Coordinates of C-alpha atoms in Angstrom, one line a residue:
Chain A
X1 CA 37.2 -10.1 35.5
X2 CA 33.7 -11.1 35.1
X3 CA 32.5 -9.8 31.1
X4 CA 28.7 -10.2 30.6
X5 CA 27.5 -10.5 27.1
X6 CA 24.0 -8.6 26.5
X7 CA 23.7 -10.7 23.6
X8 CA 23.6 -13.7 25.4
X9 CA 22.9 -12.8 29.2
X10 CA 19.6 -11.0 29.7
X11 CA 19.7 -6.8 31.4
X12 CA 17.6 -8.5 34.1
X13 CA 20.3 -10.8 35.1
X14 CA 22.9 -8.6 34.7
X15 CA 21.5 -6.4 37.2
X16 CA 20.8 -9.0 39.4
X17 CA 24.5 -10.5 39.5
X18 CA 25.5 -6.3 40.6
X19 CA 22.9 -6.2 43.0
X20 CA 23.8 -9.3 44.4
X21 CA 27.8 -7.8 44.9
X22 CA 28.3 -7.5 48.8
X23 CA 30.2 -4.0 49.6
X24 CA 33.9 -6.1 49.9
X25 CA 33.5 -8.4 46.7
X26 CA 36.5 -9.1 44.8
X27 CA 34.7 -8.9 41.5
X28 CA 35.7 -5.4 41.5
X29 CA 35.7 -4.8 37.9
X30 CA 33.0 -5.6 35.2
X31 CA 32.6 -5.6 31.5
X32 CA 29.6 -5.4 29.4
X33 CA 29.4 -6.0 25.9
X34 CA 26.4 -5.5 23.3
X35 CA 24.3 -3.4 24.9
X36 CA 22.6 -2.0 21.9
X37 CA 20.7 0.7 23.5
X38 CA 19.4 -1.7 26.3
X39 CA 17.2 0.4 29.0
X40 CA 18.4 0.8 32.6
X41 CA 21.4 -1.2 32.4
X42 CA 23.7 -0.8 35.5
X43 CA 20.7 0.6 37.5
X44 CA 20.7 0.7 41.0
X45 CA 24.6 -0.3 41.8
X46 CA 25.4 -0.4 45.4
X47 CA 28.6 -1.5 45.7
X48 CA 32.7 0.0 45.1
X49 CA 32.7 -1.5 41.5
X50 CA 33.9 -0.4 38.2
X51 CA 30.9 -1.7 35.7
X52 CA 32.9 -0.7 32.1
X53 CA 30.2 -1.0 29.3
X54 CA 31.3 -1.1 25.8
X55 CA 28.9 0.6 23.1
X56 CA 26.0 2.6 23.1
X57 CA 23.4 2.1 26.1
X58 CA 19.4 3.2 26.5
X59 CA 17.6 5.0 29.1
X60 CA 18.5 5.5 32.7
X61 CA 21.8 3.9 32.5
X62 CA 23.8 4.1 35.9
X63 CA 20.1 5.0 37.4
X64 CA 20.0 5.2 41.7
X65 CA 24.1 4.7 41.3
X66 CA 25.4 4.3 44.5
X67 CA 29.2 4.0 45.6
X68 CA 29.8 2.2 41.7
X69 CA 31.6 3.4 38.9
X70 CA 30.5 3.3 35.4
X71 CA 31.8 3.5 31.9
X72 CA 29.8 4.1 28.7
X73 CA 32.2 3.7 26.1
X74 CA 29.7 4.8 23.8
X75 CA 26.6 7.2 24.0
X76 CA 23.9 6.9 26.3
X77 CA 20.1 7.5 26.1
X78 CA 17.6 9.6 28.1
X79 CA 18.5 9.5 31.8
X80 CA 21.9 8.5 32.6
X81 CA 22.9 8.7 36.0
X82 CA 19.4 9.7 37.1
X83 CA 19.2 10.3 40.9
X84 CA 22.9 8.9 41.1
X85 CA 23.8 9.4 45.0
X86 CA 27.1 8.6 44.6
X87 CA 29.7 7.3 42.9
X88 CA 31.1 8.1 39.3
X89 CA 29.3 7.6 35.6
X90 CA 31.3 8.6 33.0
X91 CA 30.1 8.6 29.1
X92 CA 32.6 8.7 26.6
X93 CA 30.6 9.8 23.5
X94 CA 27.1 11.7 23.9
X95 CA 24.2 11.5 26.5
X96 CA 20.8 12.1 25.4
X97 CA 17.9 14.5 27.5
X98 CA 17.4 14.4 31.3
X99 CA 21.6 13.5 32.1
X100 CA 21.8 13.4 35.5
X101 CA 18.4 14.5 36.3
X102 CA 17.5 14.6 40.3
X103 CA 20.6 13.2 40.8
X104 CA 21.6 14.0 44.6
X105 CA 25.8 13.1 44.7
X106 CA 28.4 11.6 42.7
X107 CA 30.2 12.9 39.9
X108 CA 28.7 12.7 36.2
X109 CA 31.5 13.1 33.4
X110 CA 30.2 13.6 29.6
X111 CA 33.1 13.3 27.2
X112 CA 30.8 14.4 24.4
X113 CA 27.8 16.8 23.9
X114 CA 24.4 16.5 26.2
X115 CA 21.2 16.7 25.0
X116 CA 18.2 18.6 26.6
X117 CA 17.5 19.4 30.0
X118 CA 20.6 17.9 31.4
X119 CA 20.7 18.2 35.1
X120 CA 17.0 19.2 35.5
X121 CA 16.3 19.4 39.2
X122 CA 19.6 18.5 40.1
X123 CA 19.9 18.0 44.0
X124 CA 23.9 17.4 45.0
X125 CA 25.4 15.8 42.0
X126 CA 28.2 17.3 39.7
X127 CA 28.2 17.3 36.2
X128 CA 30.7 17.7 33.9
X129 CA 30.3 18.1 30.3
X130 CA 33.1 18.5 28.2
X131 CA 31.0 19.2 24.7
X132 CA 27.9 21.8 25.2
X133 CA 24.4 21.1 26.7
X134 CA 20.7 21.4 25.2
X135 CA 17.9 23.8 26.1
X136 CA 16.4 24.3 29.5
X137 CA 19.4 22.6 31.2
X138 CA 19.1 22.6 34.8
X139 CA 15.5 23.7 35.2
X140 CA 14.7 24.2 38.6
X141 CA 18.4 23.0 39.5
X142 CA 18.3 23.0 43.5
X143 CA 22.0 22.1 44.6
X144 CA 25.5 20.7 43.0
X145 CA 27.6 22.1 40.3
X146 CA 27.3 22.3 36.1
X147 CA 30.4 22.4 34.7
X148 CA 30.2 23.2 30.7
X149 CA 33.0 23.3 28.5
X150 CA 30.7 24.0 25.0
X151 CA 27.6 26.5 25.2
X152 CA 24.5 26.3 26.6
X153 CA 20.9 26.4 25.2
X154 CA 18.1 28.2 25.7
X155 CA 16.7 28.9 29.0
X156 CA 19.6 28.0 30.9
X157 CA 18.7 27.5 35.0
X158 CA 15.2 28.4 34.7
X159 CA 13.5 28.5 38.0
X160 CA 17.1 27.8 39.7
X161 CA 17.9 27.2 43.2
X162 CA 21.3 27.2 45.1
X163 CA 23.0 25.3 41.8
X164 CA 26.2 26.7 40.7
X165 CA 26.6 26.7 36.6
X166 CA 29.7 27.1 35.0
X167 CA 29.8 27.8 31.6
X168 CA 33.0 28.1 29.1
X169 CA 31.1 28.8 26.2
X170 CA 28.1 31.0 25.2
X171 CA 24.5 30.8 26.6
X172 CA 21.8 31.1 24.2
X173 CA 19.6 32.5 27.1
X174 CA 18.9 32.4 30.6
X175 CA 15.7 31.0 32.3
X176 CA 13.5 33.5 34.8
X177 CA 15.4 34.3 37.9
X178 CA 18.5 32.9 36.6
X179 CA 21.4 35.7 36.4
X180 CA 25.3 35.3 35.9
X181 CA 27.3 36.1 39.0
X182 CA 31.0 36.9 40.1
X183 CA 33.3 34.3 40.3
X184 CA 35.1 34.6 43.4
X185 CA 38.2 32.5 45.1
X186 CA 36.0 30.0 46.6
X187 CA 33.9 29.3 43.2
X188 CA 37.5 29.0 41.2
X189 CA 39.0 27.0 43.7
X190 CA 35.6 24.7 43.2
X191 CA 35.7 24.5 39.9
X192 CA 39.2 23.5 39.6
X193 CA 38.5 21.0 42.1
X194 CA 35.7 20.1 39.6
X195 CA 37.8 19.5 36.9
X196 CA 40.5 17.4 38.7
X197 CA 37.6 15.2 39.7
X198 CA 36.6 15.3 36.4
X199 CA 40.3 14.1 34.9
X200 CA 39.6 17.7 33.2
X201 CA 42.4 19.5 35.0
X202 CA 44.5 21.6 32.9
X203 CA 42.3 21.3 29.7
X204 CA 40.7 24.6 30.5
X205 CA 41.3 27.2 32.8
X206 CA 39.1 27.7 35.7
X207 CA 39.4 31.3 34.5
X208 CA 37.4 31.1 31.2
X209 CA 34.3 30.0 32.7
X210 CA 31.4 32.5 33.7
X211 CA 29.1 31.4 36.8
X212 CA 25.5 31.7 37.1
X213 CA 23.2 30.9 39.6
X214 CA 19.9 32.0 41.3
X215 CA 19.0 35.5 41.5
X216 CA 16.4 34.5 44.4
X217 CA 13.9 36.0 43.7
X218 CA 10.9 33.2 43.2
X219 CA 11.5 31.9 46.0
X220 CA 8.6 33.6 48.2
X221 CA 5.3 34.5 46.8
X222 CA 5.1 37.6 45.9
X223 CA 1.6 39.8 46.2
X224 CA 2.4 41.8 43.3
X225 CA 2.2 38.4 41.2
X226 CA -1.4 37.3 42.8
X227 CA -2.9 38.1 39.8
X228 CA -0.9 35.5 37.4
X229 CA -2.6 32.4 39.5
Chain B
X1 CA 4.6 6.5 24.1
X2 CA 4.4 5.5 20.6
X3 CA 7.8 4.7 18.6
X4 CA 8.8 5.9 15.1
X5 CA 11.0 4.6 12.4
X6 CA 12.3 5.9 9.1
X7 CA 14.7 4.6 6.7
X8 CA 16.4 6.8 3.6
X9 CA 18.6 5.3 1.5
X10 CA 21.5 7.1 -0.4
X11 CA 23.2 3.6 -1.6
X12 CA 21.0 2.0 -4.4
X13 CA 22.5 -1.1 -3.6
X14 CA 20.6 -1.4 -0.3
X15 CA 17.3 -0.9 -1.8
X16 CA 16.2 -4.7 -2.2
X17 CA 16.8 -4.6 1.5
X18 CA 14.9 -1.9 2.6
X19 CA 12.0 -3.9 4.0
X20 CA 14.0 -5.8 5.9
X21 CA 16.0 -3.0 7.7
X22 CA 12.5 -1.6 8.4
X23 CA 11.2 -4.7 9.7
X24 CA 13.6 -4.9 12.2
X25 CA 13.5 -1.3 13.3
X26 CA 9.5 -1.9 13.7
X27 CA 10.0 -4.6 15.7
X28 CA 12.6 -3.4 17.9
X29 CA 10.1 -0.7 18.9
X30 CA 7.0 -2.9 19.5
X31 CA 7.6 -1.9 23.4
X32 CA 6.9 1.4 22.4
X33 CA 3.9 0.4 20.6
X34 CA 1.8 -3.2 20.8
X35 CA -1.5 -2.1 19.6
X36 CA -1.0 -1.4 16.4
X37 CA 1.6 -0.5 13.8
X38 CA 1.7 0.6 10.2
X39 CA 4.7 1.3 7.6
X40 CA 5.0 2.9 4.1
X41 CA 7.5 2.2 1.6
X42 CA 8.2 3.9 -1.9
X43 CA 9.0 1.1 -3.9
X44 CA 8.8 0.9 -7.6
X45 CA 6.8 2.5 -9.8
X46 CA 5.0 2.2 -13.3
X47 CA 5.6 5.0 -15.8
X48 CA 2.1 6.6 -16.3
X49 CA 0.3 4.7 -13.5
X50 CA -0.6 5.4 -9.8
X51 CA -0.9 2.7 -6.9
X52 CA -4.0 2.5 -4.4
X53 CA -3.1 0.9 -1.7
X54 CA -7.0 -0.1 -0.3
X55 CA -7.7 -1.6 3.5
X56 CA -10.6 -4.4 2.8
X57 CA -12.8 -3.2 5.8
X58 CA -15.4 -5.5 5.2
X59 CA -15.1 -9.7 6.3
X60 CA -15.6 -10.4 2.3
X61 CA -13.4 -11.0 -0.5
X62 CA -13.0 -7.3 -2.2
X63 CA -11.6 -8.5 -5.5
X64 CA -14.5 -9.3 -7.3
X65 CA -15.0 -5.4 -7.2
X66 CA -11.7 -4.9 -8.4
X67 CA -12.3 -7.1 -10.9
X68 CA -15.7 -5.7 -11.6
X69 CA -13.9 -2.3 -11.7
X70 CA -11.5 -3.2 -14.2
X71 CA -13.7 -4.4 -16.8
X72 CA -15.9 -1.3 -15.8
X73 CA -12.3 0.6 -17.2
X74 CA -11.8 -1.9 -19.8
X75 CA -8.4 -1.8 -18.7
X76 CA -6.2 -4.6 -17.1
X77 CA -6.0 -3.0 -13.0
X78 CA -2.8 -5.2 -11.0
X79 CA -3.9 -6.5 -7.9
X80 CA -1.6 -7.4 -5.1
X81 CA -2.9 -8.7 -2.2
X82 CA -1.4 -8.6 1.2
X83 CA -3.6 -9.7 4.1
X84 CA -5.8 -7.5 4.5
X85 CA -4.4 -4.5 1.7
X86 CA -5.0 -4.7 -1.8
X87 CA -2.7 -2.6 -4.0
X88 CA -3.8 -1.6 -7.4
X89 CA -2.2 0.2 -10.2
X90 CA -4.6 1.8 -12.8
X91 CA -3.8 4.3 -15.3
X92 CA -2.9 8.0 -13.7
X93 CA -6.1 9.4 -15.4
X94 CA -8.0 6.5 -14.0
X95 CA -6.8 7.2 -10.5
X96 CA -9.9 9.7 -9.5
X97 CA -12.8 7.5 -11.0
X98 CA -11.5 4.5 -9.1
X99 CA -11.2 6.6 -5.7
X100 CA -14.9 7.4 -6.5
X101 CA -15.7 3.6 -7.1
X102 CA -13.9 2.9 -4.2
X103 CA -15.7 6.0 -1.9
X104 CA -18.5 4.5 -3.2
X105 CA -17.9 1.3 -1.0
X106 CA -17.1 2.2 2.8
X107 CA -18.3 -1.1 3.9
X108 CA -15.8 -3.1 1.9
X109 CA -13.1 -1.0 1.1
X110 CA -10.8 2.1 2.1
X111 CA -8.3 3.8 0.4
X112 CA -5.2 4.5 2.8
X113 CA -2.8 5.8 0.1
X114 CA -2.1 6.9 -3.0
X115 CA 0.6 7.5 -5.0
X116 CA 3.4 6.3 -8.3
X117 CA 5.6 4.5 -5.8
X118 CA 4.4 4.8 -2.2
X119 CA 2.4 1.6 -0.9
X120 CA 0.9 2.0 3.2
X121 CA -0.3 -1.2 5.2
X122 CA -1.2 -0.6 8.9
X123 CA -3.0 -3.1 11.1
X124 CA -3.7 -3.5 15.2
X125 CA -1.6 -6.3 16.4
X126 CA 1.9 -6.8 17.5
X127 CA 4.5 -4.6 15.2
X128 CA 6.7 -7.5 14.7
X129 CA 3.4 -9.8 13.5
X130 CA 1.6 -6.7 11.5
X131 CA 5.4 -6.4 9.3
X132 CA 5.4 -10.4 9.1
X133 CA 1.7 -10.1 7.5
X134 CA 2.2 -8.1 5.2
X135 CA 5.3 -9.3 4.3
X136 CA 7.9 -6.0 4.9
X137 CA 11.0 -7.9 4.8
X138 CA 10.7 -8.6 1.2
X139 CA 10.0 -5.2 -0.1
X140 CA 12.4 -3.3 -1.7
X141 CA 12.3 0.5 -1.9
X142 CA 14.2 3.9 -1.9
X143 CA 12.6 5.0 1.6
X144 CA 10.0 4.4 4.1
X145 CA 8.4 5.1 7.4
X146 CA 6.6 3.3 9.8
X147 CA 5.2 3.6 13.6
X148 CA 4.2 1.2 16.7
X149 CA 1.2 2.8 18.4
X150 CA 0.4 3.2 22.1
X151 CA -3.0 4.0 22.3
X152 CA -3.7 6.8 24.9
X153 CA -5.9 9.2 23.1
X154 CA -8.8 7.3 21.1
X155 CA -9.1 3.6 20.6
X156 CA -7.0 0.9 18.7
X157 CA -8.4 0.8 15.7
X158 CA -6.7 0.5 12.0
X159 CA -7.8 3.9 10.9
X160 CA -6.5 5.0 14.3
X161 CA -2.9 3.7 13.1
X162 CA -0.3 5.1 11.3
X163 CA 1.3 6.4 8.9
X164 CA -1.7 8.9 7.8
X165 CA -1.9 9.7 4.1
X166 CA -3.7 13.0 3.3
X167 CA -1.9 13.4 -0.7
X168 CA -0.5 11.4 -3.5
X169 CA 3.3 9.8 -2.2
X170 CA 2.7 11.7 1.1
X171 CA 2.9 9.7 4.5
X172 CA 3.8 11.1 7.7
X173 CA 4.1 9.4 11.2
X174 CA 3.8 11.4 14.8
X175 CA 5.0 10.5 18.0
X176 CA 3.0 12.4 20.4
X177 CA -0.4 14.7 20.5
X178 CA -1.6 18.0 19.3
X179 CA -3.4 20.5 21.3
X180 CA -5.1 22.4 18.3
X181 CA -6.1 19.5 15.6
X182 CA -9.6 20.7 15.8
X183 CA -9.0 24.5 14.6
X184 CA -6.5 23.3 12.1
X185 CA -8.5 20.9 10.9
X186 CA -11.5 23.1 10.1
X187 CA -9.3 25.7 8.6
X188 CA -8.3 22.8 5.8
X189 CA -11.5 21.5 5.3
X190 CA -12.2 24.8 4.2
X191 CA -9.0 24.2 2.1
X192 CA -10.6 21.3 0.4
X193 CA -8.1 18.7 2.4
X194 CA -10.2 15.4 3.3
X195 CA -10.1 13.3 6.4
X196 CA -10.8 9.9 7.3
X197 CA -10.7 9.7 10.8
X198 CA -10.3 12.4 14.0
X199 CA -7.1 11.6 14.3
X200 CA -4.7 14.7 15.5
X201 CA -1.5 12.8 13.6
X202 CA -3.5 12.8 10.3
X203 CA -4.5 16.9 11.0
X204 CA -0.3 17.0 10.8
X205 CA -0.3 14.8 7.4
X206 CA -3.0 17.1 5.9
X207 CA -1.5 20.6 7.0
X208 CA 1.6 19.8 4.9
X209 CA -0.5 18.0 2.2
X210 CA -2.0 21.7 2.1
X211 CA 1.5 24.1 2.1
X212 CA 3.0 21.6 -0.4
X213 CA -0.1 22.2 -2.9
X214 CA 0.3 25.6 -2.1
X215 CA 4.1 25.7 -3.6
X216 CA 6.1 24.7 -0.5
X217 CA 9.1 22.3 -0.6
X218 CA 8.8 19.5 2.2
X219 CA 11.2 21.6 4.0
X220 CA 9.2 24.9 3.8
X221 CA 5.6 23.3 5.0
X222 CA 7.7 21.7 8.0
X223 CA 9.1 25.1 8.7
X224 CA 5.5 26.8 8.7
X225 CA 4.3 23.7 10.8
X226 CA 6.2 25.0 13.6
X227 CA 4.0 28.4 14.3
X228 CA 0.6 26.7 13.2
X229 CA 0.6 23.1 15.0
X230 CA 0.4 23.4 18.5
X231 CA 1.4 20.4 21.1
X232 CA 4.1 18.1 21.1
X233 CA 5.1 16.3 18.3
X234 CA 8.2 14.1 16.3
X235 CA 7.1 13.8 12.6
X236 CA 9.0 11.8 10.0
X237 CA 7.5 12.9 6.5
X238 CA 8.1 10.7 3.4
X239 CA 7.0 12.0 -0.2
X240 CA 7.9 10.8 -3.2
X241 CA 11.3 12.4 -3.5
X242 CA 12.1 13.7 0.3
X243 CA 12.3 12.5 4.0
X244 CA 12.0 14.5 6.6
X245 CA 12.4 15.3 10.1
X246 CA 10.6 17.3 12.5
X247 CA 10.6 17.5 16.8
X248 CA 8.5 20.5 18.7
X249 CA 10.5 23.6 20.3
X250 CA 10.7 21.1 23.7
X251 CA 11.9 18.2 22.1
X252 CA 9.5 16.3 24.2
X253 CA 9.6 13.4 22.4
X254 CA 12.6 11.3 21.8
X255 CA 14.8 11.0 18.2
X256 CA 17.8 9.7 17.0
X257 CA 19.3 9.6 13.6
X258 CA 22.2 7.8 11.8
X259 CA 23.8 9.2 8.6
X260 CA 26.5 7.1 6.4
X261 CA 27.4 7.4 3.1
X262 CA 24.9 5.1 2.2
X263 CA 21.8 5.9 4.2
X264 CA 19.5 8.4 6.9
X265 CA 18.1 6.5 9.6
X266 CA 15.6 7.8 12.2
X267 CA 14.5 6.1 15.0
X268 CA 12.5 6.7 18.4
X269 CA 15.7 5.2 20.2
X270 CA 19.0 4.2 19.3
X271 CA 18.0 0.5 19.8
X272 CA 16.1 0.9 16.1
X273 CA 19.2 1.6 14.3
X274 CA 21.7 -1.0 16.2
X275 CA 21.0 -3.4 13.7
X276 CA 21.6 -1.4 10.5
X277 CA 24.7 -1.9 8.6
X278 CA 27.7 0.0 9.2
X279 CA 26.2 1.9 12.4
X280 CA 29.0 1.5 14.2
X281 CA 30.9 4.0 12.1
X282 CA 27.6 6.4 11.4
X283 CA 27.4 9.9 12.4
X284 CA 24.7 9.8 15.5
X285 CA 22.8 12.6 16.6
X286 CA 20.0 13.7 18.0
X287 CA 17.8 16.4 16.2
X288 CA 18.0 19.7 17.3
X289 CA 14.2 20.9 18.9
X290 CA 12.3 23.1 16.2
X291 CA 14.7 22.7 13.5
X292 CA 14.0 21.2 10.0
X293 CA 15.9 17.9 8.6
X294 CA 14.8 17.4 5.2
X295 CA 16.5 14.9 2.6
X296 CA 15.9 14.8 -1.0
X297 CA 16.9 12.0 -4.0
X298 CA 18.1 13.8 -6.7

């Protein structure tokens, strides 16, 4: 198992060894150590590894992920997992602002607490956050799923598009045109599936989570607003 | 982009190190700011005497004034130079005539602060060269600030640097930009608050300047900051006694802070703080948007 000291080895070349990683390597499994808050380490994976980093990492960790999975045993800066595609990044202590953000597939797991505007325009990927999230999380979210076992700041979903949110705990206040909704079969059956994904299952209920989502109505320009522009 | 950097010790024992810790925490951050950078540190004070910490603006050699000024005082003035800074400690009730003397000389020198213990040196260059100059690794010291500046609003100049100083042991460092500087500004002229420069960051230093001789705690003026200053902000506030904290309602611009038993750290990223002692155990976090951190030595 290949281990790559930051202290030693450069981010630069790091990357470039994971880069370099044709899709049926056998150096299946990586570990980083010292990353001190290093920027964009483990950005722009493409390949079915498992990159473990121990400590805390800098922005846009796991950044572009594709197919990878990634480790932060630590926290992680603004950015992690930003426009992930696929894959898996998991962060075992706290992510800072933006988590996620634009991020199209893949699963993100937070183990801790996320900072501001975690999944802001989300567009596919799951998140998972075991702690609670900061204000204006999920702003303008357009597709995936928010899973939030803590509470939610303020302005939760503003300007929301077909993103489900699910949150355990309380919401200090919802953004415009984001409303909570039902939770039917379908949405439990999701969510649990969520959570198994997550290696969640069975530490909550599926059932003590409230859903909200878009209420659909900024979607079309309205000619009662005319007057705001 | 701009990166900030405060250091608060609890632990006595670390205080002959507190340079050092901030010197490395400066230079961490000198990708968030190259142009220029700046620090303060309360170190140690005289009983009954106040330090000016004076910028030598002019290409001569500024201590024949001093000296000039001293037997002007008949009173023995310390000088310590540091590059281009000149700290001298005068008598408290000699403090104002020597700010006059000193007002009196724009072309050759500038005060930057004042204060019993606080001493400010800021510079353009490299962060890791501007701390090497002035020699921040062998201060020692209770607290301090400092900031690496990324130009993007007015040029890289040294007034344009950081930390502004707008009272006596008051420093104050800003990541970001504020939208209504000029209205707050003419509001505290009208207060009697004095500017050097048009600098938005030293509008921030002067508005608590102003609700601190007004009554406020550190604290207080940071919580009335949040309905008068406008734009988007991180402060970290030293005075004499305090540290303090401060991010906008939209946390726009990035903090993180370190607590152990023996000190408060801030820093712009986590990066700043990997090298202090003990961080591994610390209690990180990042402070909340629009809520006050304020520390005080008792």
């Amino acid at each position: 198992m290949p281990v790559v000291d930051l202290a030693a080895t450069s981010r630069r070349a790091l990357n470039a060894m994971l880069h370099a990683l044709p899709p049926d390597t056998n150096e299946t499994h990586w570990q980083v150590a010292n990353p001190e808050g290093g920027h964009a380490i483990a950005a722009g994976l493409d390949a079915p590894v498992t990159v473990e980093i121990r400590g805390h990492v800098g922005y846009y960790c796991g950044g572009m992920n594709k197919r990878a999975t990634i480790v932060v045993d630590g926290n992680a800066g603004t950015g992690v997992a930003e426009n992930m595609m696929s894959g898996e990044i998991r962060v075992k202590g706290d992510a800072s602002q933006s988590a996620g953000a634009t991020g199209r597939g893949g699963l993100l797991v937070i183990e801790g607490s996320a900072a501001a505007r975690c999944g802001i325009s989300m567009k596919g990927i799951d998140i998972v956050v075991k702690g609670s999230i900061g204000p204006m999380s999920a702003f303008m979210a357009q597709r995936g799923n928010l899973v939030v076992f803590g509470d939610a700041g303020e302005t939760l979903g503003d300007s929301i598009y077909e993103a489900r949110l699910f949150v355990r705990g309380a919401v200090k206040s919802l953004g415009a045109d984001c409303v909570e909704k039902a939770m039917g079969a379908e949405e439990r059956g999701l969510l649990a599936g969520l959570l198994q994904r997550a290696g969640l299952y069975g530490a909550a209920s599926p059932d003590e989570f409230r859903l909200y989502g878009s209420a659909r109505r900024l979607y079309h320009f309205h000619v009662d607003n005319a007057d705001a522009y | 982009m701009c990166g900030i950097v405060g250091l608060f010790l609890k632990n006595p024992a670390l205080e002959p190190a507190l340079g050092a810790h901030l010197a490395g925490m400066l230079g961490v951050l000198s990708d968030r700011g190259p142009d220029s950078a700046g620090f303060a540190v309360y170190g140690a004070g005289e009983p009954d005497h106040v330090k000016l910490t004076l910028r030598m603006t002019g290409a001569g050699d500024s201590r024949p004034f001093v000296e000039a000024f001293a037997a002007e005082i008949r009173m023995p003035v310390q000088v310590t130079q540091r590059r281009t800074h000149l700290v001298i400690s005068v008598p408290s009730d000699m403090a104002e005539p020597a700010a006059r003397a000193i007002a009196a000389r724009p072309d050759e020198l500038q005060v930057v602060g004042t204060g019993r213990r606080m001493e400010l040196y800021k510079e353009v260059g490299l962060p890791t060269r501007v701390a090497e100059d002035f020699g921040l690794a062998a201060m020692a010291g209770t607290h301090g600030i400092g900031h690496t500046r990324m130009a993007t609003e007015s040029a890289v100049t040294t007034a344009g640097a950081h930390p502004f100083s707008t009272g006596p042991d008051q420093c104050l460092v800003h990541n970001g930009s504020l939208s209504n500087h000029n209205n707050v500004r003419r509001v505290l002229l009208r207060e009697g608050i004095a500017f050097a420069t048009e600098n938005d960051s030293e509008v921030a230093a002067g508005y608590l300047t102003w609700r601190m001789r007004e009554g406020a705690s550190l604290g207080e003026a940071l919580e009335a900051a949040l309905s008068d200053l406008d734009g988007f902000y991180t402060f970290v506030v030293g005075t004499e006694s305090g540290f303090a904290v401060l991010r906008d309602p939209i946390s726009c611009k990035p903090a993180v802070m370190a607590e152990t038993d023996d000190y408060v750290a801030f820093g712009s990223e986590y990066r700043a703080l990997a090298g202090l002692p003990g961080i591994e155990a610390a209690h990180l976090f990042e402070p909340e948007p629009a809520t006050v951190y304020a520390w005080q030595r008792h």
